[in-house]
PDB file of C-alpha atoms in Angstrom:
ATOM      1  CA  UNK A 274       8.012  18.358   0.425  1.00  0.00           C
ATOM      2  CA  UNK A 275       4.234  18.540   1.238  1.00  0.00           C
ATOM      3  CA  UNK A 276       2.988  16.269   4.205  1.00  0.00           C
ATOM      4  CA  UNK A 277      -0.407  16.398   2.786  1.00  0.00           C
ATOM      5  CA  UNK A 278      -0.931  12.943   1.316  1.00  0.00           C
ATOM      6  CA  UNK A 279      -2.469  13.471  -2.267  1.00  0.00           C
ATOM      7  CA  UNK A 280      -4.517  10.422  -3.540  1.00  0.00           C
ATOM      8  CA  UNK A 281      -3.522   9.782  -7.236  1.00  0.00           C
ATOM      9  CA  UNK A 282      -5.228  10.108 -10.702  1.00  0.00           C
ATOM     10  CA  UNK A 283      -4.140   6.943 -12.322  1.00  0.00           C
ATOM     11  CA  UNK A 284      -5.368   3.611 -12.015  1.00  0.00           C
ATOM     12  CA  UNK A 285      -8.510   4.320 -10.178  1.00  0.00           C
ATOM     13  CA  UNK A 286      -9.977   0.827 -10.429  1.00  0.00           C
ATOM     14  CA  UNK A 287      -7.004  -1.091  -9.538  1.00  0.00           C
ATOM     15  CA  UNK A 288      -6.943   1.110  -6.238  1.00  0.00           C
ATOM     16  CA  UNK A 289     -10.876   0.555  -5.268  1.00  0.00           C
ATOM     17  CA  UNK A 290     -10.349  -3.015  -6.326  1.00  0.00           C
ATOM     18  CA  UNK A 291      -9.630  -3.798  -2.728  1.00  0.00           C
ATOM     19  CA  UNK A 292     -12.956  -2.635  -1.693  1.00  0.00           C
ATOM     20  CA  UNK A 293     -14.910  -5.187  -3.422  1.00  0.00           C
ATOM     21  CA  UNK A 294     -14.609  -7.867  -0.750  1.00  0.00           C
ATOM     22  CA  UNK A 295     -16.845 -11.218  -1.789  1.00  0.00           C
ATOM     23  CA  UNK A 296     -20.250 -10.876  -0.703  1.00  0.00           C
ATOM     24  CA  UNK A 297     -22.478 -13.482  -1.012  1.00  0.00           C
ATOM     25  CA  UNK A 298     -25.460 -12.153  -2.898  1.00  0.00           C
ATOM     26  CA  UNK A 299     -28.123 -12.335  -0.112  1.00  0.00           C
ATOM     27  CA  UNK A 300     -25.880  -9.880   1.697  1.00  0.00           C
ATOM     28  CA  UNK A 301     -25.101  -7.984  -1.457  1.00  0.00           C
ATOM     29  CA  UNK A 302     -27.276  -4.751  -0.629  1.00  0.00           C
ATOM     30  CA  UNK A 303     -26.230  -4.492   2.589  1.00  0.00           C
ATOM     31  CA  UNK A 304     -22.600  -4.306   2.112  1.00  0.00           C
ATOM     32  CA  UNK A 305     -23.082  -2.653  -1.217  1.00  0.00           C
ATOM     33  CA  UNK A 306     -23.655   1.181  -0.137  1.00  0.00           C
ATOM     34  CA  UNK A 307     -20.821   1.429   2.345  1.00  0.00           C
ATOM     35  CA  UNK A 308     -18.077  -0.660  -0.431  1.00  0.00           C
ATOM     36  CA  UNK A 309     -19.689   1.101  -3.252  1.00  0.00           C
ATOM     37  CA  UNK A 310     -19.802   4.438  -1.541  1.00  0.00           C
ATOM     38  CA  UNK A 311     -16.138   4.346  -0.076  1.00  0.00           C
ATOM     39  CA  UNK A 312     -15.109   3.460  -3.485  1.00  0.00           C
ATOM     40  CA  UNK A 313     -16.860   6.704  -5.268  1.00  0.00           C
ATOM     41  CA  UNK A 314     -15.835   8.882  -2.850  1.00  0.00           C
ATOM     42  CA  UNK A 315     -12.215   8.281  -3.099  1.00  0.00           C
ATOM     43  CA  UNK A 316     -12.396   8.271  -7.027  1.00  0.00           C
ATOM     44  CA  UNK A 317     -14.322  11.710  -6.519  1.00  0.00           C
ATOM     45  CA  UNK A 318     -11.271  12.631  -4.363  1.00  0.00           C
ATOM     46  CA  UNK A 319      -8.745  11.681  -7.226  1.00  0.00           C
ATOM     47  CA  UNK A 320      -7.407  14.473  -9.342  1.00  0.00           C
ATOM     48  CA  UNK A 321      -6.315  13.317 -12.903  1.00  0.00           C
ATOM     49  CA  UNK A 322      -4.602  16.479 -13.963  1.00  0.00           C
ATOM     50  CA  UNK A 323      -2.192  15.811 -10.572  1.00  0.00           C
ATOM     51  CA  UNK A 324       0.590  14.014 -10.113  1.00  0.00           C
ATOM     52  CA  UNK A 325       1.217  12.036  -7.220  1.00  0.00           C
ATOM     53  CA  UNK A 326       2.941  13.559  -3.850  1.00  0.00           C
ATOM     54  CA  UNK A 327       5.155  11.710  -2.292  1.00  0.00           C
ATOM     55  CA  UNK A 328       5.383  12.720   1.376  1.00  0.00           C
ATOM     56  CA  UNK A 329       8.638  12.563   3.512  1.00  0.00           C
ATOM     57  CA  UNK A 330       7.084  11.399   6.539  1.00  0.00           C
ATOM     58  CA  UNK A 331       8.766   8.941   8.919  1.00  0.00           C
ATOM     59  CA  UNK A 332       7.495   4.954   7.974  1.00  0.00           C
ATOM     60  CA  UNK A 333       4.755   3.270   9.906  1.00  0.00           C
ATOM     61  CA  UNK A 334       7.423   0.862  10.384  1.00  0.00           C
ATOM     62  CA  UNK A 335      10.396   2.854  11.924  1.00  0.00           C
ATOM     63  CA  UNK A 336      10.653   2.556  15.759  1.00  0.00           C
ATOM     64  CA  UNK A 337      11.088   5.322  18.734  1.00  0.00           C
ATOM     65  CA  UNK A 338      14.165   5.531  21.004  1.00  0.00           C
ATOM     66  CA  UNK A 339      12.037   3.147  23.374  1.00  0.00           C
ATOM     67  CA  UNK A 340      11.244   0.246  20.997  1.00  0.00           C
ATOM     68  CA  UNK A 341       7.684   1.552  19.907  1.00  0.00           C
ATOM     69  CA  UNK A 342       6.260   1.352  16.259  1.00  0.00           C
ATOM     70  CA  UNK A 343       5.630   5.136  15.321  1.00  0.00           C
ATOM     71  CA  UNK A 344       2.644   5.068  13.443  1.00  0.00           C
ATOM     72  CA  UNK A 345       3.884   8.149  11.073  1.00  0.00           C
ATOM     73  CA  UNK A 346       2.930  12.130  11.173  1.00  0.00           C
ATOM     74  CA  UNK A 347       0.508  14.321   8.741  1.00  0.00           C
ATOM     75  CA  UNK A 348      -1.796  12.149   6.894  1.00  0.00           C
ATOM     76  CA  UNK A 349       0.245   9.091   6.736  1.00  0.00           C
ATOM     77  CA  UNK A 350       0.026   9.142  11.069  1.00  0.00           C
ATOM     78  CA  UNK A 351      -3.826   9.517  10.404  1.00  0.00           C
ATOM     79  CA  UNK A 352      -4.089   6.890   8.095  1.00  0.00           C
ATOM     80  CA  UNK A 353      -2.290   4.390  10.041  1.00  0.00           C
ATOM     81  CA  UNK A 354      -3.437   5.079  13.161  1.00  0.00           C
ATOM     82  CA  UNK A 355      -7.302   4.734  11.542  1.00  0.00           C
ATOM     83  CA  UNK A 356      -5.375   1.155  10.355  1.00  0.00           C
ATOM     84  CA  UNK A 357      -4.475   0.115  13.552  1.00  0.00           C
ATOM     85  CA  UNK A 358      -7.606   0.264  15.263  1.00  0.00           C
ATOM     86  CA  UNK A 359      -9.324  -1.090  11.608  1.00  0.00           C
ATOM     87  CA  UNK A 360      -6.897  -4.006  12.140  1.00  0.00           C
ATOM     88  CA  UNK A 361      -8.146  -4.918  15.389  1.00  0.00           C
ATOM     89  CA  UNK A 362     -11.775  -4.656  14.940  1.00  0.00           C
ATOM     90  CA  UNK A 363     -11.563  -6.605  11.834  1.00  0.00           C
ATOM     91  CA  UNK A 364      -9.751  -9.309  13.895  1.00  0.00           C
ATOM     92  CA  UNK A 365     -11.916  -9.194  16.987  1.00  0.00           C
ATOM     93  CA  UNK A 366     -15.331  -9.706  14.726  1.00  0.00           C
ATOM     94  CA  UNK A 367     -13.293 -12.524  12.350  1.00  0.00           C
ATOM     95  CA  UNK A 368     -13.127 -14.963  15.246  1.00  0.00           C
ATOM     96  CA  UNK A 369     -16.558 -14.105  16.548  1.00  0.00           C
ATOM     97  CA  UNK A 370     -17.772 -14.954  13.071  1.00  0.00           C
ATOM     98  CA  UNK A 371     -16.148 -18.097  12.766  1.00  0.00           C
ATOM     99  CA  UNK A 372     -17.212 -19.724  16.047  1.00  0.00           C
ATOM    100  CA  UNK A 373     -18.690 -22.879  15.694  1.00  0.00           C
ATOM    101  CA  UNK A 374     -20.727 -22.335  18.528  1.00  0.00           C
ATOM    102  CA  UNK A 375     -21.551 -18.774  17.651  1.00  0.00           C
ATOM    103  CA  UNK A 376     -25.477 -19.241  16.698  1.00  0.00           C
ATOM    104  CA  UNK A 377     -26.228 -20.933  19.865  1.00  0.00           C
ATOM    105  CA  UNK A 378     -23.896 -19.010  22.000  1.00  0.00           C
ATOM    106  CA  UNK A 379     -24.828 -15.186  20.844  1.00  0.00           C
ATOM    107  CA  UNK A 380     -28.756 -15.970  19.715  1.00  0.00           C
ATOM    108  CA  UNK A 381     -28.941 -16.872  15.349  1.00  0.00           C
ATOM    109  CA  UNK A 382     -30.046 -12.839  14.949  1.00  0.00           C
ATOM    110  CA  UNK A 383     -26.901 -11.761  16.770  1.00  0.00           C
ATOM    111  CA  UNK A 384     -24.391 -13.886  15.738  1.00  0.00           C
ATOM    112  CA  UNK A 385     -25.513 -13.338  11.813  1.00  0.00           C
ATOM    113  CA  UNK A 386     -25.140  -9.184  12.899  1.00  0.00           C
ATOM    114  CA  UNK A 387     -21.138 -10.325  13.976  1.00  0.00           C
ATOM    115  CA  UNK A 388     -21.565 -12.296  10.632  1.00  0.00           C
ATOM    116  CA  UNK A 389     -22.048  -9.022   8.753  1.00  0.00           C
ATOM    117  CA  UNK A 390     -19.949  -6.545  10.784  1.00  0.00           C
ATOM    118  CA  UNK A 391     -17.132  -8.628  10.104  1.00  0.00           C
ATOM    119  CA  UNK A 392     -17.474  -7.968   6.878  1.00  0.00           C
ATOM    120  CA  UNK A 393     -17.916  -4.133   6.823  1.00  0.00           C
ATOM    121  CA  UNK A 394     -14.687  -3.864   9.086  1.00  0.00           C
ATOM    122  CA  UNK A 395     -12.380  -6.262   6.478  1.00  0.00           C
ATOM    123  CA  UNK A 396     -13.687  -3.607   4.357  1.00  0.00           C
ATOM    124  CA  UNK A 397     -12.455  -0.389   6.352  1.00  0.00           C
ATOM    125  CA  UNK A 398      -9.472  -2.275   7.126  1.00  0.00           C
ATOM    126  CA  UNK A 399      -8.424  -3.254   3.367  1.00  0.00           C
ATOM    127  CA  UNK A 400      -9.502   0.593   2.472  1.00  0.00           C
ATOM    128  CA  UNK A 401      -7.459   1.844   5.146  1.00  0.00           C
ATOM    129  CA  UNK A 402      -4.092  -0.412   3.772  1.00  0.00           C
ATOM    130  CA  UNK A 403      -5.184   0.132   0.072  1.00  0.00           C
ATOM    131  CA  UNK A 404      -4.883   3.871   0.599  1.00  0.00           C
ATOM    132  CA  UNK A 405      -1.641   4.126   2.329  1.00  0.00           C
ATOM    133  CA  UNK A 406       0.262   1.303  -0.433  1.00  0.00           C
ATOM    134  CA  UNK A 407      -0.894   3.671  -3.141  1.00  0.00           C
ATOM    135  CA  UNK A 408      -0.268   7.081  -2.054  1.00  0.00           C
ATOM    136  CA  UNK A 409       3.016   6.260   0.594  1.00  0.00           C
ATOM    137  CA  UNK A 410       4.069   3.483  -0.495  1.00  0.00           C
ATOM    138  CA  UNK A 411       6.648   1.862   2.352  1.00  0.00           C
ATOM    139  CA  UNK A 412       5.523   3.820   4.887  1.00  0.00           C
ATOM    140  CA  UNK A 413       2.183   1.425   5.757  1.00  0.00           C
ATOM    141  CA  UNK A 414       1.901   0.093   9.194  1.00  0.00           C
ATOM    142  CA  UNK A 415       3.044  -3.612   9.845  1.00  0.00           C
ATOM    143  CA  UNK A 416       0.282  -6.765  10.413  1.00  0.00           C
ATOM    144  CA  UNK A 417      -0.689  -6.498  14.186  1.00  0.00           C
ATOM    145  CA  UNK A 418      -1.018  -9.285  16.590  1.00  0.00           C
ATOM    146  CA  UNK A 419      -4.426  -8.734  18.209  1.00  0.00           C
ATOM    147  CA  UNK A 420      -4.255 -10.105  21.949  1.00  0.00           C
ATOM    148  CA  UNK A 421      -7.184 -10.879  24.231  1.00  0.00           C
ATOM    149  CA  UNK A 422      -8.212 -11.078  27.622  1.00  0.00           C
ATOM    150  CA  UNK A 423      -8.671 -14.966  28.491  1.00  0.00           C
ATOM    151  CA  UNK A 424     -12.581 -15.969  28.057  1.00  0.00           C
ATOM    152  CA  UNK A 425     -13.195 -12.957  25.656  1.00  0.00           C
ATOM    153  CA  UNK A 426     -14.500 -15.853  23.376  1.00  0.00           C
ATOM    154  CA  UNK A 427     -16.521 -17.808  26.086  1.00  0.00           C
ATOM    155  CA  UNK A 428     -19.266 -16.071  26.762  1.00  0.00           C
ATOM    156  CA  UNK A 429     -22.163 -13.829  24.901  1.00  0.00           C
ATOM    157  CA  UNK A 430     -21.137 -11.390  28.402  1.00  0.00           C
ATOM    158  CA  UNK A 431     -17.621 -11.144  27.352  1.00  0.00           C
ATOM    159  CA  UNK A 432     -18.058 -10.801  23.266  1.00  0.00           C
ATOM    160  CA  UNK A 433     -20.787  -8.238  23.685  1.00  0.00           C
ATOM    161  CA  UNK A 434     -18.596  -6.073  26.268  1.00  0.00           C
ATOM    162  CA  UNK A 435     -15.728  -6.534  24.003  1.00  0.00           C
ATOM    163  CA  UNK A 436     -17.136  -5.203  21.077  1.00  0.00           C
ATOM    164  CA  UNK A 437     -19.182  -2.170  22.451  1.00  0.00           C
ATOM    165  CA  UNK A 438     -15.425  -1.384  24.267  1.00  0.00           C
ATOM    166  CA  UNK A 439     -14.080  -1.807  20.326  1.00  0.00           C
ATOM    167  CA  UNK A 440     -16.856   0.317  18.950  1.00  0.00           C
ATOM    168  CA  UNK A 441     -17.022   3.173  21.650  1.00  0.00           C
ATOM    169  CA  UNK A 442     -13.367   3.846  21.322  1.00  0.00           C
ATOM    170  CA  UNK A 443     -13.414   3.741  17.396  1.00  0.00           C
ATOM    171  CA  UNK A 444     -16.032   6.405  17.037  1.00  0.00           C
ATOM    172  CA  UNK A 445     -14.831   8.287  19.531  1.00  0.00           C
ATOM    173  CA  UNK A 446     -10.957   7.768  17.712  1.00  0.00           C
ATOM    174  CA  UNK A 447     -12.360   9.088  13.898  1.00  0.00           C
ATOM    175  CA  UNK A 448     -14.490  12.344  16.295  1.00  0.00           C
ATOM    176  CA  UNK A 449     -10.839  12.932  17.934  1.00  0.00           C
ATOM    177  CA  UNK A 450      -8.925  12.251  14.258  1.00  0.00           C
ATOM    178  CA  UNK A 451     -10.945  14.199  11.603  1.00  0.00           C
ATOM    179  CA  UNK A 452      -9.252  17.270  12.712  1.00  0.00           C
ATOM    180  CA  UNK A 453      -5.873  16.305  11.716  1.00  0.00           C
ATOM    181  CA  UNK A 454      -6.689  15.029   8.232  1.00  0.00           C
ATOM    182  CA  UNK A 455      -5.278  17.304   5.509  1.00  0.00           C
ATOM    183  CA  UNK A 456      -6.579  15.737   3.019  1.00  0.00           C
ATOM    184  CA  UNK A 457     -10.156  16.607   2.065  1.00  0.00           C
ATOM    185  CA  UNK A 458     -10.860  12.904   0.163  1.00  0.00           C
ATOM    186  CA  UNK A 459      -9.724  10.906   3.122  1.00  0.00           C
ATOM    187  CA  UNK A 460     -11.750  12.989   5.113  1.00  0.00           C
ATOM    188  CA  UNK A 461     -15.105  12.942   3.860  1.00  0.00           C
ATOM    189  CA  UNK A 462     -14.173   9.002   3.784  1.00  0.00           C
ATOM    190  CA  UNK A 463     -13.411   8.779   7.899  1.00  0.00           C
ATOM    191  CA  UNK A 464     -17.353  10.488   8.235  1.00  0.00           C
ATOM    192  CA  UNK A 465     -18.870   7.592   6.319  1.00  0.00           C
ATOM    193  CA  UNK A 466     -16.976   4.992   8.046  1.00  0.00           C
ATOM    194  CA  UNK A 467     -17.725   6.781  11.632  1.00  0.00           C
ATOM    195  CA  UNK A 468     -21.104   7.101  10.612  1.00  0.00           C
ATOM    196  CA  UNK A 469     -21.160   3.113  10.240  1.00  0.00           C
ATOM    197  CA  UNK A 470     -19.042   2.674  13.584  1.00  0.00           C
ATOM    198  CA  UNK A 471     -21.530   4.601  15.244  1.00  0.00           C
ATOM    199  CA  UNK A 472     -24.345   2.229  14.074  1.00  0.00           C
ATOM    200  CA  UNK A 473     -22.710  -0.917  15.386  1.00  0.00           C
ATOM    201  CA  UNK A 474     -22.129   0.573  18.733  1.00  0.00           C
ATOM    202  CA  UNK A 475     -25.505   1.836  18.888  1.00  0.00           C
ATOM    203  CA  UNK A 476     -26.368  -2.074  18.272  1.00  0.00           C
ATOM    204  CA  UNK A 477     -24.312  -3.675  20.564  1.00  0.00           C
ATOM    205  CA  UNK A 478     -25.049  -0.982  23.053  1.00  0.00           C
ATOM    206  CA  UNK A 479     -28.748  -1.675  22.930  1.00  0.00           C
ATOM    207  CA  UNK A 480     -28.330  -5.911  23.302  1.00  0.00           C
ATOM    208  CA  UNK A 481     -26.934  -5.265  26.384  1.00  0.00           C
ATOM    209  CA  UNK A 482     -28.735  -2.499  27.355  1.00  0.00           C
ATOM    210  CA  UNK A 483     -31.832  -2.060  25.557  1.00  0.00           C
ATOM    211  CA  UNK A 484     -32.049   2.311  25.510  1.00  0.00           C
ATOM    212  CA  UNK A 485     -28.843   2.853  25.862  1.00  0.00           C
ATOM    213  CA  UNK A 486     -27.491   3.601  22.078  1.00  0.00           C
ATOM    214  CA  UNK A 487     -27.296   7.674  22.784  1.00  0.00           C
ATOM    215  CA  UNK A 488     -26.717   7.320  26.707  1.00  0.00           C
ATOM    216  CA  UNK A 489     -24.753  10.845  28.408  1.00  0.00           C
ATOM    217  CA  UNK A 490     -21.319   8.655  28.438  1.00  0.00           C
ATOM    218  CA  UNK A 491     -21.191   8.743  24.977  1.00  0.00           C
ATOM    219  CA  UNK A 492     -23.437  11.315  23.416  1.00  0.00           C
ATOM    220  CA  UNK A 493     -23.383  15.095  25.602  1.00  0.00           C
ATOM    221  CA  UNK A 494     -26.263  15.483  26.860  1.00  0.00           C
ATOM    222  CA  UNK A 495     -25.532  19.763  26.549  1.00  0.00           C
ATOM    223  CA  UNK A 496     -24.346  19.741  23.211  1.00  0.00           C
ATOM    224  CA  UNK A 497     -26.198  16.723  21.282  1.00  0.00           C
ATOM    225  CA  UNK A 498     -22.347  15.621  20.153  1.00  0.00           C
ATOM    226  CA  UNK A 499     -20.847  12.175  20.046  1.00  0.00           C
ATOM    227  CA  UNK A 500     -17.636  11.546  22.644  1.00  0.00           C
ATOM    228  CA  UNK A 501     -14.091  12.840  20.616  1.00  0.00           C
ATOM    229  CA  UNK A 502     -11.284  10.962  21.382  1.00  0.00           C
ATOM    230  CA  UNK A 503      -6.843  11.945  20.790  1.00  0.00           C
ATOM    231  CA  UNK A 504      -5.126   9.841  19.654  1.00  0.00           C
ATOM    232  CA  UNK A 505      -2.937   8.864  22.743  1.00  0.00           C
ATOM    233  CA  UNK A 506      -5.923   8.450  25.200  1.00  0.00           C
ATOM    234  CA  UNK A 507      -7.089   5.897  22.103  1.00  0.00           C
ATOM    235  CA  UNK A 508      -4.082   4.126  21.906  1.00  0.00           C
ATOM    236  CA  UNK A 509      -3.723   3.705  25.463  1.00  0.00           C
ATOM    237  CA  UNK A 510      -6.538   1.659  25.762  1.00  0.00           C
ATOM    238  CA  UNK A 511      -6.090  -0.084  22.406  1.00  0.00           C
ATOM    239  CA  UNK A 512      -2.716  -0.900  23.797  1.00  0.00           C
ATOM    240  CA  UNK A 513      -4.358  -3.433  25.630  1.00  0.00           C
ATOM    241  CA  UNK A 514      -5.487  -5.685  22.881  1.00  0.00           C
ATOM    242  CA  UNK A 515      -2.464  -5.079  20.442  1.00  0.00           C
ATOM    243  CA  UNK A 516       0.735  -7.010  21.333  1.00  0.00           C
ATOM    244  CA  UNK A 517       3.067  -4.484  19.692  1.00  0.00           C
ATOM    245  CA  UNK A 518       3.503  -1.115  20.900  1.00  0.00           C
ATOM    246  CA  UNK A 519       2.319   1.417  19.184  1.00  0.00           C
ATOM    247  CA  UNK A 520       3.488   5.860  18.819  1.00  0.00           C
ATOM    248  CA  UNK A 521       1.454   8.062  17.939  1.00  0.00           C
ATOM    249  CA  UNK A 522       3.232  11.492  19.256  1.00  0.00           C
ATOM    250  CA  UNK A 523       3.576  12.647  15.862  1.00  0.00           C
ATOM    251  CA  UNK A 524       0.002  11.917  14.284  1.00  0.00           C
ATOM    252  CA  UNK A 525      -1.324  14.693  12.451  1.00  0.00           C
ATOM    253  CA  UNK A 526       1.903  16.454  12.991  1.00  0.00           C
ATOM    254  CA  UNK A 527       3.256  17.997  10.111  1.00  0.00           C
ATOM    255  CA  UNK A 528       6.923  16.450   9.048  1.00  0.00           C
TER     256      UNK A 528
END
């Protein structure tokens, strides 16, 4: 059987349903092109006149010989690898966001940007599950337990190192991932959400060092190209913030 997940024709709206997070409405056009768009692009992606493949792939729940969660192979690997880091981000901007303190601590203008990105990464996140319960069902990776350095909360130092360390890694993850996805909708999906990864990091990169959004660690200076990432050297610095351990040996690996 095919390894190539195949998103399905049929109930299109109760699968994009997950993308319309609340919004309150003076935030409403600036969450509405990356929901909205994520949303059309999968439908575009759906084929009506298909049935739905079901892929034998290992689960996203089944462990290695060494007690590790193996994130999956072929798409499903892709998917909840892509889930993984979605998982933590979302976490990491969740408690920024809901910091008492966080107006005074991070500046108003900065903590209402945390405000916002928290909400774009719920959104990748919830995509990211919605996908994988639709087209493998039982094979979507477990809720994580984010863990953080002590102080990571403290200090407008430690958030704003923390989150340009969360957004370097994820753009450079989806640059080192696209290559491995099989299937052509969840592809063109991973370039809009990279495309809105590499915004934020360009962002956070600048509050701390104002000029330093494209600087030669992260953009080649010879080649004009953003930093690409594999899977393992991701996940062994994600490793660091995720209390479970994570495989990813077989991502992109065809069952």
């Amino acid at each position: 059987m095919s390894d190539n997940l195949q998103p399905r024709g049929s109930d299109d709206a109760t699968f994009a349903q997950p993308l319309y997070t609340p919004i309150k409405r003076r935030s409403f056009f600036m969450y509405a092109g990356a929901t909205a768009g994520a949303s059309a692009l999968v439908l575009a992606g759906c084929s009506k006149d298909s049935d739905p493949v079901k892929p034998n792939l290992p689960t996203g729940n089944s462990t290695t010989a060494d007690g590790s969660i193996s994130l999956g192979s072929g798409d499903v690997g892709v998917l909840n690898y892509a889930y993984a880091l979605e998982q933590l981000e979302a976490d990491f901007y969740s408690k920024v966001a809901a910091l008492s303190n966080g107006a005074s601590l991070l500046g108003a203008t900065e903590f209402a940007y945390f405000q916002q990105v928290a909400k774009h990464e719920a959104i990748h996140r919830d995509f990211f599950k919605a996908a994988l319960t639709r087209d493998a069902a039982g094979q979507v990776l477990r809720n994580l337990t984010p863990k953080y350095p002590a102080g990571t909360f403290d200090s407008k130092t430690n958030i704003l190192a923390t989150a340009k360390a969360f957004e370097d890694l994820g753009v450079a993850a989806y640059n080192g991932a696209g290559k491995l996805i099989k299937t052509p909708a969840y592809l063109v999906i991973a370039g809009q959400i990279v495309s809105v990864e590499a915004r934020h990091a360009a962002y956070i990169r600048d509050l701390i060092t104002p000029g330093s959004f494209a600087a030669d660690d992260q953009v080649a200076a010879a080649s004009g190209l953003d930093m690409a990432m594999t899977p393992k050297e991701v996940l062994n610095t994600a490793q660091n913030f995720i209390t479970e351990k994570l495989s990813g040996d077989s991502i992109g690996v065809n069952a």
